Coordinates of C-alpha atoms and ligand atoms in Angstrom, one line a residue:
M1 CA -8.4 -15.1 35.8
P2 CA -7.3 -17.8 33.3
S3 CA -8.1 -15.9 30.0
L4 CA -8.5 -12.2 29.4
V5 CA -9.4 -10.9 25.9
V6 CA -8.6 -7.3 25.2
V7 CA -10.3 -5.6 22.3
G8 CA -10.8 -2.1 20.9
G9 CA -14.2 -0.4 21.4
F10 CA -14.2 2.3 18.8
F11 CA -12.2 2.5 15.5
G12 CA -8.8 1.2 16.6
D13 CA -5.9 3.1 18.2
E14 CA -7.7 3.2 21.5
G15 CA -4.3 2.5 23.2
K16 CA -4.6 -1.3 23.4
G17 CA -0.9 -1.8 23.0
K18 CA -0.1 0.3 26.1
I19 CA -2.9 -1.4 28.2
I20 CA -1.7 -4.9 27.1
S21 CA 1.9 -4.0 28.0
Y22 CA 0.8 -3.0 31.5
L23 CA -1.3 -6.2 32.0
A24 CA 1.6 -8.3 30.7
I25 CA 4.0 -6.8 33.3
K26 CA 1.5 -6.7 36.2
D27 CA -0.3 -10.0 35.7
N28 CA 2.6 -12.1 34.3
P29 CA 0.6 -14.3 31.9
T30 CA 2.3 -17.5 30.6
I31 CA 1.2 -16.7 27.1
A32 CA 0.1 -13.6 25.2
V33 CA -1.5 -14.4 21.9
R34 CA -2.5 -12.1 19.1
G35 CA -5.6 -12.2 17.0
G36 CA -6.9 -9.6 14.6
A37 CA -6.2 -8.6 11.0
G38 CA -2.5 -8.3 10.4
P39 CA 0.3 -5.6 10.1
N40 CA -2.3 -2.9 9.4
A41 CA -2.3 -2.6 13.3
G42 CA 0.2 -0.4 14.9
H43 CA 0.8 0.0 18.7
T44 CA 2.9 2.6 20.2
I45 CA 4.3 1.7 23.7
E46 CA 6.3 3.9 26.0
Y47 CA 8.2 2.3 28.8
E48 CA 11.2 3.5 30.9
N49 CA 11.9 6.4 28.5
K50 CA 11.9 4.2 25.4
K51 CA 9.3 4.3 22.7
Y52 CA 8.4 1.0 20.9
K53 CA 6.4 0.6 17.7
V54 CA 4.9 -2.8 17.0
R55 CA 2.8 -4.1 14.1
M56 CA 3.0 -7.9 14.2
L57 CA 4.4 -9.1 17.6
P58 CA 2.1 -9.3 20.7
S59 CA 2.4 -6.0 22.7
A60 CA 3.2 -8.1 25.8
F61 CA 6.9 -8.5 24.7
L62 CA 8.2 -6.2 27.4
N63 CA 7.7 -9.0 30.0
K64 CA 10.5 -11.4 29.2
N65 CA 8.7 -14.3 30.8
V66 CA 5.8 -14.3 28.4
R67 CA 5.6 -16.6 25.3
L68 CA 4.4 -14.5 22.3
L69 CA 2.1 -16.3 19.9
I70 CA 0.2 -15.3 16.8
G71 CA -3.0 -17.2 15.9
P72 CA -3.9 -18.8 12.6
G73 CA -6.5 -16.1 11.8
V74 CA -3.8 -13.4 11.5
V75 CA -2.1 -12.7 8.2
V76 CA 1.6 -12.3 8.7
S77 CA 4.2 -10.2 6.8
P78 CA 7.4 -12.2 7.2
E79 CA 9.5 -9.1 6.7
V80 CA 7.7 -7.1 9.4
L81 CA 7.7 -10.1 11.8
L82 CA 11.3 -11.0 11.4
K83 CA 12.4 -7.4 11.8
E84 CA 10.5 -7.0 15.1
I85 CA 11.8 -10.4 16.4
E86 CA 15.3 -9.1 15.8
E87 CA 14.7 -5.6 17.1
F88 CA 13.0 -6.7 20.4
E89 CA 15.3 -9.8 20.8
V90 CA 12.4 -12.3 21.2
S91 CA 13.5 -15.1 18.9
D92 CA 13.5 -17.6 21.7
R93 CA 9.9 -17.0 22.7
T94 CA 8.0 -16.0 19.6
F95 CA 5.8 -18.5 17.7
I96 CA 3.3 -18.2 14.9
D97 CA 0.7 -20.8 13.9
S98 CA 1.7 -22.8 10.8
Q99 CA -1.6 -21.9 9.3
C100 CA -1.1 -18.1 9.5
G101 CA -1.6 -16.6 6.0
I102 CA 1.3 -14.9 4.3
I103 CA 1.3 -11.3 2.9
E104 CA 3.4 -11.0 -0.3
E105 CA 4.6 -8.0 -2.3
S106 CA 1.6 -8.4 -4.7
H107 CA -0.8 -7.9 -1.8
R108 CA 0.9 -4.7 -0.7
A109 CA 0.9 -3.4 -4.3
A110 CA -2.9 -4.1 -4.6
D111 CA -3.5 -2.4 -1.2
S112 CA -1.6 0.8 -2.1
Q113 CA -3.7 2.0 -5.0
G114 CA -7.2 2.2 -6.5
R115 CA -10.4 1.7 -4.6
L116 CA -8.9 0.2 -1.4
K117 CA -6.4 3.1 -1.0
E118 CA -8.7 5.9 -2.2
L119 CA -12.2 4.9 -1.0
I120 CA -11.5 2.8 2.0
G121 CA -8.3 4.6 3.1
S122 CA -6.5 1.2 3.7
T123 CA -3.2 1.1 5.4
G124 CA -1.4 -0.2 2.3
S125 CA 0.0 -3.1 4.4
G126 CA -1.4 -5.8 2.1
T127 CA -3.7 -7.2 4.9
G128 CA -7.0 -6.9 2.9
P129 CA -5.8 -8.4 -0.4
A130 CA -4.1 -11.3 1.6
N131 CA -7.4 -12.0 3.4
A132 CA -9.2 -11.9 0.0
D133 CA -6.8 -14.6 -1.3
R134 CA -7.3 -16.6 1.9
A135 CA -11.0 -16.6 1.1
M136 CA -10.2 -17.7 -2.4
R137 CA -8.0 -20.4 -0.9
T138 CA -4.9 -19.4 -2.9
L139 CA -3.0 -17.7 -0.1
K140 CA 0.4 -19.2 1.0
L141 CA 0.6 -20.3 4.7
A142 CA 3.5 -19.8 7.2
K143 CA 4.4 -23.5 6.9
D144 CA 5.3 -22.9 3.2
I145 CA 7.9 -20.2 4.1
D146 CA 11.5 -21.3 4.9
S147 CA 12.4 -18.2 6.9
L148 CA 9.6 -18.9 9.3
A149 CA 10.4 -22.6 10.0
L150 CA 12.0 -21.9 13.4
Y151 CA 8.9 -20.1 14.7
L152 CA 6.1 -22.5 13.8
E153 CA 3.8 -23.8 16.5
D154 CA 0.3 -25.2 16.9
V155 CA -1.1 -22.1 18.6
P156 CA -4.6 -23.2 19.4
N157 CA -3.1 -26.3 21.1
A158 CA -0.6 -24.2 23.1
V159 CA -3.4 -21.8 24.2
N160 CA -5.8 -24.5 25.3
F161 CA -3.1 -26.6 26.9
A162 CA -2.1 -23.6 29.0
L163 CA -5.7 -23.0 30.1
E164 CA -6.1 -26.7 31.0
R165 CA -3.2 -26.2 33.4
N166 CA -4.9 -23.1 34.8
E167 CA -2.2 -20.8 33.4
Y168 CA -3.2 -17.2 32.6
V169 CA -3.5 -16.4 28.9
L170 CA -3.7 -12.8 27.7
V171 CA -5.5 -12.5 24.3
E172 CA -4.6 -9.4 22.2
G173 CA -7.1 -7.9 19.8
T174 CA -6.2 -5.3 17.2
Q175 CA -8.2 -2.6 15.4
G176 CA -11.6 -1.8 16.9
T177 CA -15.2 -2.9 17.0
F178 CA -16.5 -0.5 14.3
L179 CA -13.8 -1.5 11.9
S180 CA -15.2 -5.1 12.0
L181 CA -16.1 -6.5 8.6
W182 CA -19.4 -7.7 10.1
H183 CA -20.3 -5.1 12.7
G184 CA -18.6 -2.0 11.6
T185 CA -19.3 0.9 9.2
Y186 CA -19.1 -1.2 6.0
P187 CA -17.5 -0.7 3.5
Y188 CA -15.2 1.6 5.5
V189 CA -13.9 -1.3 7.6
T190 CA -11.0 -3.7 7.8
S191 CA -11.0 -7.2 6.2
K192 CA -11.9 -9.3 9.3
D193 CA -14.2 -9.4 12.2
V194 CA -12.3 -7.8 15.0
T195 CA -14.8 -8.1 17.9
A196 CA -14.0 -10.4 20.8
S197 CA -15.6 -13.4 19.1
G198 CA -13.6 -12.9 15.9
I199 CA -10.3 -12.5 17.9
C200 CA -11.0 -15.7 19.8
S201 CA -11.7 -17.6 16.6
D202 CA -8.4 -16.3 15.2
I203 CA -6.5 -18.1 18.0
G204 CA -8.7 -21.2 18.4
L205 CA -10.2 -20.2 21.8
G206 CA -13.8 -21.5 22.2
P207 CA -16.5 -19.2 23.8
K208 CA -16.7 -21.3 27.0
N209 CA -13.1 -20.8 27.7
V210 CA -13.1 -17.0 27.9
T211 CA -13.1 -15.7 31.4
D212 CA -13.1 -11.9 30.9
V213 CA -13.4 -9.4 28.0
M214 CA -11.9 -6.0 28.5
V215 CA -13.1 -3.4 26.0
V216 CA -10.7 -0.4 25.6
F217 CA -12.1 3.0 24.9
K218 CA -10.2 6.2 24.4
S219 CA -11.6 9.3 26.3
Y220 CA -12.6 10.7 23.0
V221 CA -13.1 8.9 19.6
T222 CA -10.5 8.9 16.8
R223 CA -10.7 7.4 13.4
V224 CA -7.9 7.2 10.7
G225 CA -8.9 6.7 7.1
T226 CA -12.3 7.3 5.6
G227 CA -15.8 6.4 6.8
P228 CA -18.4 8.0 9.0
L229 CA -17.5 9.7 12.3
K230 CA -20.5 11.2 14.1
S231 CA -20.0 14.8 15.4
E232 CA -16.5 14.9 13.8
L233 CA -14.5 18.0 14.9
S234 CA -12.7 20.1 12.4
P235 CA -8.9 19.9 12.4
E236 CA -8.8 23.3 14.1
Q237 CA -11.3 22.2 16.9
T238 CA -9.3 19.0 17.3
K239 CA -6.1 21.0 17.8
I240 CA -7.7 23.4 20.3
K241 CA -8.8 20.4 22.4
G242 CA -5.3 18.9 22.2
W243 CA -6.7 15.7 20.6
Q244 CA -4.6 15.7 17.4
E245 CA -2.8 12.4 16.8
V246 CA -0.8 10.7 14.0
G247 CA -1.3 7.1 12.9
T248 CA 1.4 4.6 14.0
V249 CA 1.5 2.7 10.6
T250 CA 0.6 5.4 8.0
G251 CA 1.6 8.7 9.7
R252 CA -1.9 10.1 8.7
A253 CA -3.7 12.5 11.0
R254 CA -6.4 10.9 13.1
R255 CA -9.9 12.4 12.9
A256 CA -11.5 13.1 16.3
A257 CA -14.9 13.5 18.1
E258 CA -16.2 13.5 21.6
F259 CA -16.8 10.2 23.5
D260 CA -19.8 8.5 21.9
F261 CA -22.0 6.7 24.4
D262 CA -24.2 5.1 21.8
L263 CA -21.3 3.5 20.0
A264 CA -19.8 2.5 23.3
K265 CA -23.0 0.8 24.4
R266 CA -23.1 -1.2 21.2
A267 CA -19.4 -2.1 21.6
I268 CA -20.2 -3.4 25.1
M269 CA -23.0 -5.5 23.6
L270 CA -21.1 -6.9 20.6
N271 CA -18.1 -7.9 22.7
S272 CA -19.9 -9.1 25.9
A273 CA -17.6 -6.9 27.9
T274 CA -17.0 -7.6 31.5
Q275 CA -14.5 -4.8 32.1
I276 CA -13.7 -1.4 30.5
A277 CA -10.3 0.3 30.1
I278 CA -10.3 4.1 29.5
T279 CA -7.2 5.6 28.0
K280 CA -6.0 9.2 27.7
L281 CA -7.9 10.5 30.7
D282 CA -5.0 12.9 31.1
V283 CA -5.7 14.4 27.7
L284 CA -9.3 15.4 28.8
Y285 CA -8.2 16.3 32.3
P286 CA -4.5 17.4 32.3
E287 CA -4.5 17.7 36.1
C288 CA -4.7 13.9 36.2
A289 CA -1.5 13.2 34.3
H290 CA 0.6 10.3 35.6
M291 CA -1.7 9.6 38.5
N292 CA -1.9 6.0 39.9
S293 CA -4.8 6.3 42.3
F294 CA -8.5 6.9 41.6
G295 CA -8.9 8.9 44.8
D296 CA -6.4 11.5 43.5
L297 CA -8.4 12.3 40.3
S298 CA -10.1 15.6 40.1
S299 CA -13.9 15.7 40.6
P300 CA -14.7 16.2 36.8
A301 CA -12.5 13.3 35.9
K302 CA -14.1 11.0 38.5
H303 CA -17.5 12.2 37.3
F304 CA -16.6 11.3 33.7
I305 CA -15.6 7.7 34.8
K306 CA -18.8 7.4 36.9
T307 CA -20.9 8.5 33.9
I308 CA -19.3 5.8 31.7
E309 CA -20.0 3.1 34.4
D310 CA -23.6 4.3 34.9
Q311 CA -24.4 4.4 31.2
L312 CA -22.6 1.3 30.1
K313 CA -23.2 -0.8 33.3
V314 CA -19.8 -2.3 33.2
P315 CA -17.0 -1.4 35.6
V316 CA -14.0 0.7 34.5
T317 CA -11.2 -1.3 35.9
I318 CA -8.2 0.3 34.2
I319 CA -7.6 4.0 33.5
G320 CA -4.7 5.4 31.4
T321 CA -3.3 8.7 32.7
G322 CA -0.3 9.1 30.3
P323 CA 1.5 7.4 27.5
D324 CA 3.9 5.4 29.7
V325 CA 3.0 1.9 30.7
N326 CA 3.1 2.9 34.3
D327 CA 0.7 5.8 33.8
I328 CA -2.2 3.6 35.0
I329 CA -4.9 3.4 37.6
D330 CA -5.6 -0.2 38.3
R331 CA -8.9 -0.7 40.1
R332 CA -9.3 -4.5 39.7
Ligands
GTP401 P1 -4.3 -0.5 16.9 O1 -4.0 -1.9 17.3 O2 -3.6 0.0 15.7 O3 -5.8 -0.3 16.9 O4 -3.6 0.5 18.0 P2 -3.6 0.7 19.6 O5 -5.0 0.5 20.2 O6 -2.5 -0.1 20.3 O7 -3.3 2.3 19.8 P3 -2.0 3.1 19.3 O8 -0.8 2.7 20.0 O9 -2.0 3.1 17.8 O10 -2.5 4.6 19.7 C1 -2.7 5.0 21.0 C2 -1.7 6.2 21.3 O11 -2.1 6.8 22.6 C3 -0.2 5.8 21.4 O12 0.5 6.9 20.9 C4 0.0 5.6 22.9 O13 1.3 5.9 23.4 C5 -1.0 6.7 23.5 N1 -1.6 6.4 24.8 C6 -2.1 5.2 25.2 N2 -2.7 5.4 26.4 C7 -2.5 6.7 26.8 C8 -2.9 7.4 27.9 O14 -3.6 7.0 28.8 N3 -2.6 8.8 27.9 C9 -1.8 9.3 26.9 N4 -1.5 10.6 27.0 N5 -1.5 8.6 25.8 C10 -1.8 7.3 25.7
IMP402 P1 -7.0 -2.0 6.1 O1 -7.3 -2.8 7.2 O2 -5.5 -1.6 5.9 O3 -7.6 -2.5 4.8 O4 -7.7 -0.5 6.3 C1 -9.1 -0.4 6.3 C2 -9.6 0.7 7.2 O5 -9.3 0.3 8.6 C3 -8.8 2.0 7.0 O6 -9.7 3.1 7.4 C4 -7.7 2.0 8.1 O7 -7.3 3.3 8.4 C5 -8.4 1.3 9.2 N1 -7.5 0.5 10.1 C6 -7.0 -0.8 9.8 N2 -6.2 -1.2 10.8 C7 -6.3 -0.2 11.8 C8 -5.7 0.0 13.1 O8 -5.0 -0.9 13.6 N3 -5.9 1.1 13.7 C9 -6.7 2.1 13.2 N4 -7.3 2.0 12.0 C10 -7.1 0.9 11.3
MG403 MG1 -2.8 1.8 16.3

């Protein structure tokens, strides 16, 4: 399995960070490389009674053997990146591409007010305005920033060289398919394409060098910010179901709806998925919490997974049964 690309199938926050952490520990890739928009992403990872929140670094950082790379398509906040490098003690194995775009204070200011904040419900992280400047070809790049000099690397070269040596590369997507600038619910989307093709372009991985694409779905759909959400539940209904969640970056409440098979089918198509990961099965079926074996799941939980496989025609290889990295059923 030389390259595995992991992407979100709904509106982000599907639990990619936790799934990627598990894969990094279990599969021991040489490299984990992040594509996607920028520090608008937020992953929450729980492992051995500790809770980690990451916005810039690859979620694979828990495995100390893994080199952590960020591709040139990602815009970087030096402040957020340097803080995470220090906090997670990864300065010896973190590298960003010298062509990563740089988010500055002016981008955050533009993102925290007006149309972007009010109509789109942006995260205020400066990601969208920085990508707009990149398109205008005025954005600074990582190679222009002194404080990043130690961490510069030719990321596409490192990724492709590793694959040539038959080493395993784990590719981390952020956000989700329907937040894609091309394929999502425009204009209520992020500032990039975040489907598997976009993520691969971000890191310089050509289509013929992708071995597997894993699309991550939550057991129900959540969406933070504005934009359409079919069959959206009221906050009261969301609470009764136990589906209430709070965003990692903004602290906003996530809106919720039942699992949407039509959206999921389209996500499978757009990403050419070869595998599915389902997270939060324990939230739908509390009797399944912390289980590690498919055989132990209750009949309704098994039926839910089987319905997904029948409808989407792609195997569910990974199932999340709790927030901890080890709350996983691995059927690969
Ligand atoms: P983005 O890159 O911002 O799209 O985020 P993400 O996909 O990494 O997801 P995020 O961490 O923002 O949200 C997922 C939440 O669900 C986190 O709080 C996780 O700890 C939690 N979580 C992930 N998988 C499971 C699971 O199987 N069961 C339960 N109960 N919680 C889970
Ligand atoms: P922006 O990417 O900060 O401009 O935000 C645009 C829209 O995408 C808003 O609705 C955000 O809430 C949403 N969004 C951006 N990144 C993420 C993410 O990582 N998880 C969930 N929603 C996101
Ligand atoms: Mg998130």
